[in-house]
mmCIF file of C-alpha atoms in Angstrom:
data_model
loop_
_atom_site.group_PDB
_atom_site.id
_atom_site.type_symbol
_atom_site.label_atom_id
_atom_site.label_comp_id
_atom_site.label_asym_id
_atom_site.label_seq_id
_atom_site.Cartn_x
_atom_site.Cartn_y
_atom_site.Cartn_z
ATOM 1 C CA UNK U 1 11.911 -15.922 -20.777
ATOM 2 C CA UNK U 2 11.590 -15.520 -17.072
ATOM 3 C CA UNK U 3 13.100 -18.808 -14.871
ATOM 4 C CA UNK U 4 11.534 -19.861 -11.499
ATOM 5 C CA UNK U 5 13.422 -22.671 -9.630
ATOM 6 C CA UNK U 6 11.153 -25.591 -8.074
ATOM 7 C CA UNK U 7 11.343 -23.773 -5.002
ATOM 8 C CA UNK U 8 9.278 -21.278 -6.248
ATOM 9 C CA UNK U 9 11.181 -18.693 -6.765
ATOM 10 C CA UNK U 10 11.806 -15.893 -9.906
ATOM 11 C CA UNK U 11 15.234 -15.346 -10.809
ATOM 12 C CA UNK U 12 16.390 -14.137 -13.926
ATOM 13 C CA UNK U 13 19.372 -15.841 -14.157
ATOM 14 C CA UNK U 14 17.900 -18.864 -12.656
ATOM 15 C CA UNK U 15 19.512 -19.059 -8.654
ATOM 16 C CA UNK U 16 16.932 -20.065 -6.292
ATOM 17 C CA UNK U 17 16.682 -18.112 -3.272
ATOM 18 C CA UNK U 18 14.104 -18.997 -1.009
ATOM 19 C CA UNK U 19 10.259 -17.219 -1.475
ATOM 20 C CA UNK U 20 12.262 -14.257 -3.660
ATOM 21 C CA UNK U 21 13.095 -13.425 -6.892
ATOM 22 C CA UNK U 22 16.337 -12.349 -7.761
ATOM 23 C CA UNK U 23 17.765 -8.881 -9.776
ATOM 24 C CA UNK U 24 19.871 -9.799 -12.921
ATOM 25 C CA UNK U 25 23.752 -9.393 -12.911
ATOM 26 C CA UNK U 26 24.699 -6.242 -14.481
ATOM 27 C CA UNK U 27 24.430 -6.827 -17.882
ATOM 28 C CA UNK U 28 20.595 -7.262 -17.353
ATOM 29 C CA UNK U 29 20.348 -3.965 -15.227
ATOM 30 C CA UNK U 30 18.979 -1.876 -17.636
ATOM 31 C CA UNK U 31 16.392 -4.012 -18.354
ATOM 32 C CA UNK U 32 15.058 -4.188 -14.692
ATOM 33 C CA UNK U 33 15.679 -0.340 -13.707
ATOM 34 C CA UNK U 34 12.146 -0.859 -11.850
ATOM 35 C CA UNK U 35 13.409 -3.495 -9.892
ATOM 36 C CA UNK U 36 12.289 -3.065 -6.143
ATOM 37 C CA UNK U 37 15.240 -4.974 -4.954
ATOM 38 C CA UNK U 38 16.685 -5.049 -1.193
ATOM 39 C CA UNK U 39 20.295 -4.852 -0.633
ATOM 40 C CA UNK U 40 20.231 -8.797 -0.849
ATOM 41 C CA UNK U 41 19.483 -8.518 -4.513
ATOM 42 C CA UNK U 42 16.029 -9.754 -3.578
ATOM 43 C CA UNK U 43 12.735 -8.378 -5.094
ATOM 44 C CA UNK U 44 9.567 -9.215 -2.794
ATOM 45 C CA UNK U 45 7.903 -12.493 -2.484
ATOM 46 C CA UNK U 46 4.594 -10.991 -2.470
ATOM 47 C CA UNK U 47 4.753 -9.897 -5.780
ATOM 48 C CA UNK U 48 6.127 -13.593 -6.913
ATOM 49 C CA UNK U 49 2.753 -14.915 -4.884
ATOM 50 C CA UNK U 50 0.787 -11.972 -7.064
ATOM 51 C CA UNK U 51 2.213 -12.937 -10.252
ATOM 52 C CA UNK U 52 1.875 -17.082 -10.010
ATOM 53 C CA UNK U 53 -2.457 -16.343 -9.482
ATOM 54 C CA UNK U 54 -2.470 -13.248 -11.777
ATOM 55 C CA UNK U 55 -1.240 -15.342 -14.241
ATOM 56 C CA UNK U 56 -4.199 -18.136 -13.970
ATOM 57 C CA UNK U 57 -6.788 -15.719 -13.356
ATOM 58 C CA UNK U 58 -6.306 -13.664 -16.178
ATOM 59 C CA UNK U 59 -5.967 -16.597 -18.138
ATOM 60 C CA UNK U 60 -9.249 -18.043 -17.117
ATOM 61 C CA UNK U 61 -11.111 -14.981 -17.140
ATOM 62 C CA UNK U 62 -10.268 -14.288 -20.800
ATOM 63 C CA UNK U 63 -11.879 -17.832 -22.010
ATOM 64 C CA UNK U 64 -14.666 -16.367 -19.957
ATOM 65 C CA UNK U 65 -14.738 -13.329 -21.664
ATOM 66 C CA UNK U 66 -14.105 -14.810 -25.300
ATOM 67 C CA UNK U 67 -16.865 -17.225 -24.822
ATOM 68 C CA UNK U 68 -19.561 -14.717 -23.574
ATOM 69 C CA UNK U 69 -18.851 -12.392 -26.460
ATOM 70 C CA UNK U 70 -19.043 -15.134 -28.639
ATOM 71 C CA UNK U 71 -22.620 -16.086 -27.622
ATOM 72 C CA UNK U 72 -23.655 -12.356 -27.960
ATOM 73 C CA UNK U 73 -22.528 -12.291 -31.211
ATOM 74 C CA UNK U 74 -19.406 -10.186 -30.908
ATOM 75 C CA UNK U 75 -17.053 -12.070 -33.026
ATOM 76 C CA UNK U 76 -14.507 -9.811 -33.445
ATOM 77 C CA UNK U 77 -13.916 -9.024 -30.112
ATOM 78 C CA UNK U 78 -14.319 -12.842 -29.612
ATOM 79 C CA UNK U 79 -11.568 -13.933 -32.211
ATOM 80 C CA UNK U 80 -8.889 -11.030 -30.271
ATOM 81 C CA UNK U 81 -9.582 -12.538 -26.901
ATOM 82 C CA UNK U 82 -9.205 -16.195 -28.319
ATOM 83 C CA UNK U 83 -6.444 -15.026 -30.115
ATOM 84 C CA UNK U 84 -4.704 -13.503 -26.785
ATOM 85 C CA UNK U 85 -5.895 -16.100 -24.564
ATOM 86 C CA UNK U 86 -3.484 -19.076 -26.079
ATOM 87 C CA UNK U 87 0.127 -17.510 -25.159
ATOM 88 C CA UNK U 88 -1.949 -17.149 -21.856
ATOM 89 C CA UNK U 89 -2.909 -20.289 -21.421
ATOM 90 C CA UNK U 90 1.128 -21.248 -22.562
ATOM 91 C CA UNK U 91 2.283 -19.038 -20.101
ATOM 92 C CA UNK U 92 -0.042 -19.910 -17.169
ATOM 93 C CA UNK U 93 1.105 -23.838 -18.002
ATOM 94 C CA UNK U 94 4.555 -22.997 -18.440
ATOM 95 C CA UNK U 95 4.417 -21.000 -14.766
ATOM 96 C CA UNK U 96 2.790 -23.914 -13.082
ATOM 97 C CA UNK U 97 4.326 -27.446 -14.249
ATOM 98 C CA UNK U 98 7.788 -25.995 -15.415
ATOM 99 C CA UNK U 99 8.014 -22.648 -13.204
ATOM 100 C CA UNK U 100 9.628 -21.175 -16.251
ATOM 101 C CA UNK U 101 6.830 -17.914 -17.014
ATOM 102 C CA UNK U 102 6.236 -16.657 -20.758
ATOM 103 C CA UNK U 103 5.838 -13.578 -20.106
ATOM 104 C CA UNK U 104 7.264 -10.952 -17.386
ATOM 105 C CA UNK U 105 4.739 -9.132 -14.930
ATOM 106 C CA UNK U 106 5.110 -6.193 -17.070
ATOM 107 C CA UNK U 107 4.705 -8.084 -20.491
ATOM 108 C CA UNK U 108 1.968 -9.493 -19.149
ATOM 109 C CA UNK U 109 -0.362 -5.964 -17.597
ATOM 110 C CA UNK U 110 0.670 -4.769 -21.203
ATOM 111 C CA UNK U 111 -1.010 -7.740 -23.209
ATOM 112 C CA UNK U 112 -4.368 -7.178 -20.706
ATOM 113 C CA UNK U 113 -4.001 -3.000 -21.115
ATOM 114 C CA UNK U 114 -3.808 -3.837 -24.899
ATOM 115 C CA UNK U 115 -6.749 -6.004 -24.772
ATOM 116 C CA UNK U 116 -8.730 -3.330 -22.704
ATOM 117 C CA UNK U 117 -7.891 -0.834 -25.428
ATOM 118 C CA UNK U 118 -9.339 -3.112 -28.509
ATOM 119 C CA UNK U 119 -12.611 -3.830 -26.503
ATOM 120 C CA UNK U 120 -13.349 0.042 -26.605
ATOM 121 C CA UNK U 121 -12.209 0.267 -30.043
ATOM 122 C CA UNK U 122 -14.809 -2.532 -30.697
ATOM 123 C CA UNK U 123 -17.546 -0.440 -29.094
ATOM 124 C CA UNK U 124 -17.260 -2.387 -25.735
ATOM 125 C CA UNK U 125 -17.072 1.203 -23.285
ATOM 126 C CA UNK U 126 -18.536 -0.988 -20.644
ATOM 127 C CA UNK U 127 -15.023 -2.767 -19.893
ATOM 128 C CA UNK U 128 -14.010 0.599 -18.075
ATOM 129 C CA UNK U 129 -14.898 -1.344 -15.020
ATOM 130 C CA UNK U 130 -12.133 -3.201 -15.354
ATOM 131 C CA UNK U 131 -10.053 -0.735 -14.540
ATOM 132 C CA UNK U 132 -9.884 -1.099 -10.634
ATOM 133 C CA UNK U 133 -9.007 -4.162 -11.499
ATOM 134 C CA UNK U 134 -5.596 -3.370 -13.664
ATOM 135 C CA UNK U 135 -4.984 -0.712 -11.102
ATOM 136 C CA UNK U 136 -4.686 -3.355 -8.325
ATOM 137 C CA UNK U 137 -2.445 -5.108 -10.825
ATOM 138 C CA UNK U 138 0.060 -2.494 -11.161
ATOM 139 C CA UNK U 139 1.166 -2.341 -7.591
ATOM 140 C CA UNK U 140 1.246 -6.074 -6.737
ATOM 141 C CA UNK U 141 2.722 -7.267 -9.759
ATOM 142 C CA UNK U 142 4.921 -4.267 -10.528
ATOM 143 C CA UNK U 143 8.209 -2.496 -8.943
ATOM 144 C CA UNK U 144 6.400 1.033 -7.030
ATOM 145 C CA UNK U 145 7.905 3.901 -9.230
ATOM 146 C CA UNK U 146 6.934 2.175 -12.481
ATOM 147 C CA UNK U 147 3.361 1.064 -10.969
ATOM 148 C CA UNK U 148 2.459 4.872 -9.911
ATOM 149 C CA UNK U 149 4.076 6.100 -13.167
ATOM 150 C CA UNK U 150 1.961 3.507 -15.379
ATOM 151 C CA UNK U 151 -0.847 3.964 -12.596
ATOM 152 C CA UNK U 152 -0.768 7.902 -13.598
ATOM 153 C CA UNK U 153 -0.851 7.650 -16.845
ATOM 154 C CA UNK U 154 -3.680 4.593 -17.289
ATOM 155 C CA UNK U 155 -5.715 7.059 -14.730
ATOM 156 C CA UNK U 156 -5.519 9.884 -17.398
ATOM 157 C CA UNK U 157 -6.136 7.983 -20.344
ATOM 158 C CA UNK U 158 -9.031 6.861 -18.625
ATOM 159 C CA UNK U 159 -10.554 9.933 -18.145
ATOM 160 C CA UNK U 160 -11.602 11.223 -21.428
ATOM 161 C CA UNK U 161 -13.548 7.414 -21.904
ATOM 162 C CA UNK U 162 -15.020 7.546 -18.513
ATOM 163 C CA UNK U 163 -16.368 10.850 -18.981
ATOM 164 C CA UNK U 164 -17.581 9.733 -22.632
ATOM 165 C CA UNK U 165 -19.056 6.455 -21.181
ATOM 166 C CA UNK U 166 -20.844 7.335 -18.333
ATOM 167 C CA UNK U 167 -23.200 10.519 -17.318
ATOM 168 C CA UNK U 168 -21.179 13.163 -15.886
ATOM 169 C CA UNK U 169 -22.347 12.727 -12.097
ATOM 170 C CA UNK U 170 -21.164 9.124 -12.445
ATOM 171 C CA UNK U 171 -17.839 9.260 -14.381
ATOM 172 C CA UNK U 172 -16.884 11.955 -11.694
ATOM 173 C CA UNK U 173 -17.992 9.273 -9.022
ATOM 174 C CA UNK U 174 -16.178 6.525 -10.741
ATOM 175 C CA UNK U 175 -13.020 8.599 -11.269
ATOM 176 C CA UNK U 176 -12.860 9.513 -7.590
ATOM 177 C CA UNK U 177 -13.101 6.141 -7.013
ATOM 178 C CA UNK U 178 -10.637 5.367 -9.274
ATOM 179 C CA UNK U 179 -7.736 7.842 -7.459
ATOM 180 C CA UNK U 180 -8.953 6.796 -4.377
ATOM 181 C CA UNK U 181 -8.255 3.028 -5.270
ATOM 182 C CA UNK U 182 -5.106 4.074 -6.431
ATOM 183 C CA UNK U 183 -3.296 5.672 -3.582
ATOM 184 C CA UNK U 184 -5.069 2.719 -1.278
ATOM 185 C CA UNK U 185 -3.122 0.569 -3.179
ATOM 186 C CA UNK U 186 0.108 2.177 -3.137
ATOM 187 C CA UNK U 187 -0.355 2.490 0.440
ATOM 188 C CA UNK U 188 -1.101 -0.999 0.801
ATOM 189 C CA UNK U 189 1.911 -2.549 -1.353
ATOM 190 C CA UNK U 190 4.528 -0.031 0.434
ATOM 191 C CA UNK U 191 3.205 -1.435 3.362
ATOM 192 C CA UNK U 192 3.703 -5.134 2.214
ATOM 193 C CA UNK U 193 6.712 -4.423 0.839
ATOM 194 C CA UNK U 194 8.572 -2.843 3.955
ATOM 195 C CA UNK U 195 7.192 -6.000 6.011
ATOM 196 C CA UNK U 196 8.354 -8.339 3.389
ATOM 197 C CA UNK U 197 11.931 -6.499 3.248
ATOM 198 C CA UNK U 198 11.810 -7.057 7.245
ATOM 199 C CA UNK U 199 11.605 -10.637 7.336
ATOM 200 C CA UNK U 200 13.974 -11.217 4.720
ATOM 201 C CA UNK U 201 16.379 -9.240 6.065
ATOM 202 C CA UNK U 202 16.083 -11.103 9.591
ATOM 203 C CA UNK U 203 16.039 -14.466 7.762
ATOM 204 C CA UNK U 204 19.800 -13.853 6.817
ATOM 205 C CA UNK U 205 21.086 -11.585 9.078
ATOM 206 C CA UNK U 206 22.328 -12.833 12.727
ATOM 207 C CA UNK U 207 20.365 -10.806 15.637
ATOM 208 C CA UNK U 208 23.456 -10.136 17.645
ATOM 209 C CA UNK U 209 26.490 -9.585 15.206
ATOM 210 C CA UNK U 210 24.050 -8.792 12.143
ATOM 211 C CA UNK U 211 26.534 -10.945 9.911
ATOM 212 C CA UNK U 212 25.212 -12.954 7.326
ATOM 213 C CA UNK U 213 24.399 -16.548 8.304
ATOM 214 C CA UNK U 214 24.779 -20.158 7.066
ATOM 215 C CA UNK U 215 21.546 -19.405 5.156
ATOM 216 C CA UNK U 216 22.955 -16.618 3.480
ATOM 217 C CA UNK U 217 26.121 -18.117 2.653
ATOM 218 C CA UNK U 218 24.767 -21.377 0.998
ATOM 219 C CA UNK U 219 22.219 -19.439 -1.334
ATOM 220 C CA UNK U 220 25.643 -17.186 -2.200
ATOM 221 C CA UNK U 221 27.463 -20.143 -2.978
ATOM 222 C CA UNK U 222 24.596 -21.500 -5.210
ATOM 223 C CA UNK U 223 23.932 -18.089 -6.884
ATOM 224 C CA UNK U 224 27.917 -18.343 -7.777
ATOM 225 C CA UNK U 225 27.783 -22.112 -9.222
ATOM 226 C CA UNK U 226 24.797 -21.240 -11.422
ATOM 227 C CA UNK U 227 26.450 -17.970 -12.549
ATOM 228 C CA UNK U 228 30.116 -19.819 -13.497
ATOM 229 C CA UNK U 229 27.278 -22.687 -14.970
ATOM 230 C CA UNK U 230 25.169 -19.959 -16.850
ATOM 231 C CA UNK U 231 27.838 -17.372 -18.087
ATOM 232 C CA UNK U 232 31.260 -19.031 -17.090
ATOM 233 C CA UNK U 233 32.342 -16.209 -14.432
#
């Protein structure tokens, strides 16, 4: 389980740093080879912001979604959204009162791409409007080489449903939209993500000598206490 100090930050080995998360020591490295971390160890706040009302939304919209099918009769999709909507709920709770997240960013796009795939098992080929919406996901919530490689391959698998779904002239239109949405939103999060690494580079770095600075130096010396605390180094 993820940890986010009251400050509101995510940190995997639980070290606040102001409006950031932080990358793992190295014995979690593998785990977070997506990471899109700054020479500060710091991965952007904007995706912490993304995550924190992802994590409500989603949670809200599937009681939304597993009430409506319920009162159209669609009780099996019903019972798999109710089903998936309680660890959401957990997690969504567990974000907000205790800042200590069920699941990871990742964990969490996976439980909603795995819920997208049962609705069209279940007949529902409608919910491939929902895809825009997982595509925006991807890049806010998500480090950029593994949201354009899982952006790539959703995109593909996609394709064959779309063009099954729709008539031709609109799958075609809807796919275009699709690619188009996709490399808008790459565009967009590289160019949040370079402003993001800009401020918190000046927030620690001084102008003139660009040395680190008291603020720098006191969330190092935290980071250190909570690592001897955590691990005993």
């Amino acid at each position: 389980m993820l940890s986010i100090k009251s400050e509101g930050n995510l940190h995997s080995t639980g070290v606040a740093r102001p409006g950031r998360w932080r990358v793992p020591r190295r014995r979690d490295q593998d785990a977070v080879w997506w990471s899109d971390a700054d020479e500060f160890g710091a991965i952007p706040s904007y995706r912490e912001a993304a995550f924190r009302y992802v994590s409500q939304l989603l949670a809200a919209l599937m009681l939304l979604l597993a009430v409506w099918n319920a009162l159209r009769g669609r009780h099996e999709m019903a019972a798999i959204e109710g089903v998936v909507l309680v660890p959401l709920l957990i997690h969504a709770w567990l974000l907000r009162r205790r800042d200590r997240p069920l699941f990871s960013p990742l964990a969490l796009l996976s439980l909603a791409l795995l819920t997208l795939g049962l609705s069209f098992y279940y007949g529902q080929d409608t919910n491939v409007y929902w895809a825009p919406a997982l595509v925006i996901g991807f890049h806010f919530l998500l480090a950029r080489r593994v949201a354009v490689a899982l952006n790539l391959v959703f995109v593909l698998a996609m394709t064959p449903v779309v063009l099954d779904t729709l008539e031709y002239s609109h799958a075609v239109i809807f796919l275009l939209n699709l690619a188009l949405i996709s490399v808008s939103m790459y565009t967009f999060s590289l160019l949040v993500y370079r402003r993001d690494h800009l401020l918190q580079k000046v927030a620690v770095l001084d102008p003139l000598t660009q040395a680190y600075n008291r603020r720098h130096m006191m969330e190092s010396l935290d980071q250190t206490v909570e690592l001897n605390r955590r691990y005993g180094k």
